[in-house]
């Protein structure tokens, strides 16, 4: 082929097509690859208050303004001193004698034009008495090197403002204290529910208890008539499912780590040549057949919690969905498991076999999703909500991540201050 | 006495500023610089004026430490990217007044989510130059000297002018180079030739910081086998049995691009090049019914993009700069010698000491023994070398006691030596012979001792 120029080969003159990232996506590219668009969306809903506009506080805020929170306010009644200029990157000699809140806000705003920044020159302690609703209008508060009495009063306000049931408003408080080479940080929230935890792997192969369609396909393959190319490209998932059937037919109830060698022997009876890499792969993945697929422990404990049991129309979507998930697991369709994941790891296989296998998992995942959606409707109906009160995207995302949901129960600063720590340690 | 012309030159004029306003700003700045040091540096001085429970016996503190930090110490920052911007800021605020910075890159829009010394109007300009100007404009009195280019442009004379080197790099090759250079520079009779190297690295929510005292502690090369090998796809998968969208993208970039564009090098920063690859990969994916080829994935695979966020960079850079400060002032014991930070699931850090590897090709004295069967072909030896975790090389060239055995380049040498690939090791080498390995990724010649095994 003749050499052509890149410009000739592409359409440089036409307007930028929609599949290309827009300017915002390009700006945030490196973080979107970490927390994806769902994470970015949450971040862009954050309204953050900074109390304590010192070097530490402003650096923390900088790292939130850069990725693109919605709004920040800096509150301080301090006036800029030479020492502040020497330590705080967001103050300059011209700031001397001016409001610390205003000057730091001005410089922090430069970091990201899409973030709204405000300053308030006031004494936080006085404001807490006069205008508590100011504090509860934020989604997160950073209190840096503030007086302990103030921190405690603030924490009480935030804690009591968060309704325990609906968690609205859901305000988290981060308190920070540092000096020299040491520092400490403490986070307060009533509860933290995470759906998208970005686990390293989302595969649920279920090799120990293959679903019907997978089993049918695996056992229906005519391996005898395959040529050597086809034979050496059968995906290991199929090989293991077949081996498990033969192993069971041979009188074994299940594969365990103890009878693994025997199981591998059974697996290799179908191998034709020593250099078949798919068999090599199947051997190295055989342990998956011995690990029992079940509902993960953290999900079981979510099912047992009172928030899952006692749902109401004001429950968080998270708990309504967990409740629906629990309902789902009692359906015959579920086989006592969570909905299957559509994802399949890469493996030695021909394209056709791999895509076919992928579709088996996808179809099963879709059918599980449909059953789960019915449970969501029933759940919502049972508390008097519209059956589409939770939008489809959220439901789909929940199912996609249902194996790795995380829930963290918080406690208040006051509780921590007033608990006898020694007693805690002893009882542990 | 502050020099007026230097002060004025360090001010970055705002487009809306009048000449008088700039002059006024310079005056304010001079007035600030003239303030008594204790009025400005009171906060930092606390750790320099008082001994703490962990303070080193050698700590002199007070005047001497301040004098060294603020007037003597010359520190080099390698990289003005995500970590580099943070490092420059921290060092300047800690009181390092003579900072040099090297970076060969220019500013891209995707840097702006974390490289906070750059603005949209800076896109396309040199990172080192813009970062240096920003720091000098913001932090009064600090001198930052930029160099827009490669670290390999400089020799030992250049590196010997610094007391400390702090790295915020994204390249293993560059780290290996600076590490080897600094180790080679050490003269055992002259303590001043030992230049502490502080190295930071991040990936998403994870990061690490380490202190390398050349020839004293383990060096970067000692722990090269700790690196996660890069994801590679076998050529036969790419060519014949694609299954993942990544396979289609690799097909487009590795196989199709050179076929269509002959000698034109693929530029992963050129959107037109990415466009071409994206279309090619998409076409192939559709043909094979593979889902998931997107523009963003194409770019990610071709450029090997690693997620990067402001906060992890801030944590790692802060840790690196704390170590730089502690080494420069002896105020507290420094990191011995490696800290990992993991912020994916809650927060976890762990510190441990990497040990020196006696057969480290950079700082160890012993030769690596290379076990091989006599009847192994040279071609296989080349392959074996690229598979070694402790070598991390891609296209090695080999020489034996009698000269070149196999060279990847230049072309003439490749032609002259390629016949050896088919020979066995036993035909051309003796047991105990030295095998010298060179590679683009290696800033040194790796010497192996052949040991024949059954």
PDB file of N, CA and C in Angstrom, chain B residues 55 80 85 125 133 216 270 287 300 303-304 327 360 398 426 450:
ATOM      1  N   UNK B  55      14.802  14.281  67.411  1.00  0.00           N
ATOM      2  CA  UNK B  55      15.854  15.035  66.744  1.00  0.00           C
ATOM      3  C   UNK B  55      17.178  14.270  66.734  1.00  0.00           C
ATOM      4  N   UNK B  80       7.878  18.643  36.220  1.00  0.00           N
ATOM      5  CA  UNK B  80       7.017  19.761  36.637  1.00  0.00           C
ATOM      6  C   UNK B  80       5.578  19.397  36.317  1.00  0.00           C
ATOM      7  N   UNK B  85       4.562  20.133  40.331  1.00  0.00           N
ATOM      8  CA  UNK B  85       3.932  21.399  40.723  1.00  0.00           C
ATOM      9  C   UNK B  85       3.827  21.483  42.246  1.00  0.00           C
ATOM     10  N   UNK B 125       2.613  25.636  26.262  1.00  0.00           N
ATOM     11  CA  UNK B 125       3.898  26.193  26.716  1.00  0.00           C
ATOM     12  C   UNK B 125       4.691  25.163  27.534  1.00  0.00           C
ATOM     13  N   UNK B 133       8.015  30.356  36.620  1.00  0.00           N
ATOM     14  CA  UNK B 133       7.537  31.741  36.652  1.00  0.00           C
ATOM     15  C   UNK B 133       6.405  31.896  37.673  1.00  0.00           C
ATOM     16  N   UNK B 216      24.650   4.269  49.851  1.00  0.00           N
ATOM     17  CA  UNK B 216      24.433   4.013  51.271  1.00  0.00           C
ATOM     18  C   UNK B 216      23.177   3.154  51.463  1.00  0.00           C
ATOM     19  N   UNK B 270      -1.519  13.485  19.053  1.00  0.00           N
ATOM     20  CA  UNK B 270      -2.173  14.115  17.915  1.00  0.00           C
ATOM     21  C   UNK B 270      -3.591  13.541  17.748  1.00  0.00           C
ATOM     22  N   UNK B 287     -16.642  -5.828  13.094  1.00  0.00           N
ATOM     23  CA  UNK B 287     -16.492  -7.040  12.295  1.00  0.00           C
ATOM     24  C   UNK B 287     -16.516  -8.291  13.185  1.00  0.00           C
ATOM     25  N   UNK B 300      -6.511   5.952  25.868  1.00  0.00           N
ATOM     26  CA  UNK B 300      -5.949   5.365  27.075  1.00  0.00           C
ATOM     27  C   UNK B 300      -4.982   4.228  26.788  1.00  0.00           C
ATOM     28  N   UNK B 303      -1.774   5.656  24.700  1.00  0.00           N
ATOM     29  CA  UNK B 303      -0.874   6.493  25.499  1.00  0.00           C
ATOM     30  C   UNK B 303      -0.502   5.846  26.818  1.00  0.00           C
ATOM     31  N   UNK B 304      -1.086   4.673  27.111  1.00  0.00           N
ATOM     32  CA  UNK B 304      -0.899   4.028  28.404  1.00  0.00           C
ATOM     33  C   UNK B 304      -1.174   5.012  29.547  1.00  0.00           C
ATOM     34  N   UNK B 327      16.252  16.086  55.601  1.00  0.00           N
ATOM     35  CA  UNK B 327      17.632  15.795  55.205  1.00  0.00           C
ATOM     36  C   UNK B 327      18.447  17.086  55.190  1.00  0.00           C
ATOM     37  N   UNK B 360      23.035  -5.924  42.444  1.00  0.00           N
ATOM     38  CA  UNK B 360      22.436  -4.791  41.731  1.00  0.00           C
ATOM     39  C   UNK B 360      23.436  -4.265  40.711  1.00  0.00           C
ATOM     40  N   UNK B 398      23.237  -8.102  22.733  1.00  0.00           N
ATOM     41  CA  UNK B 398      24.167  -8.924  23.513  1.00  0.00           C
ATOM     42  C   UNK B 398      25.586  -8.900  22.953  1.00  0.00           C
ATOM     43  N   UNK B 426      25.600 -22.760  23.674  1.00  0.00           N
ATOM     44  CA  UNK B 426      26.769 -23.619  23.799  1.00  0.00           C
ATOM     45  C   UNK B 426      27.749 -23.477  22.644  1.00  0.00           C
ATOM     46  N   UNK B 450      27.515 -16.404  32.507  1.00  0.00           N
ATOM     47  CA  UNK B 450      26.816 -17.576  31.989  1.00  0.00           C
ATOM     48  C   UNK B 450      27.091 -18.804  32.856  1.00  0.00           C
TER      49      UNK B 450
END
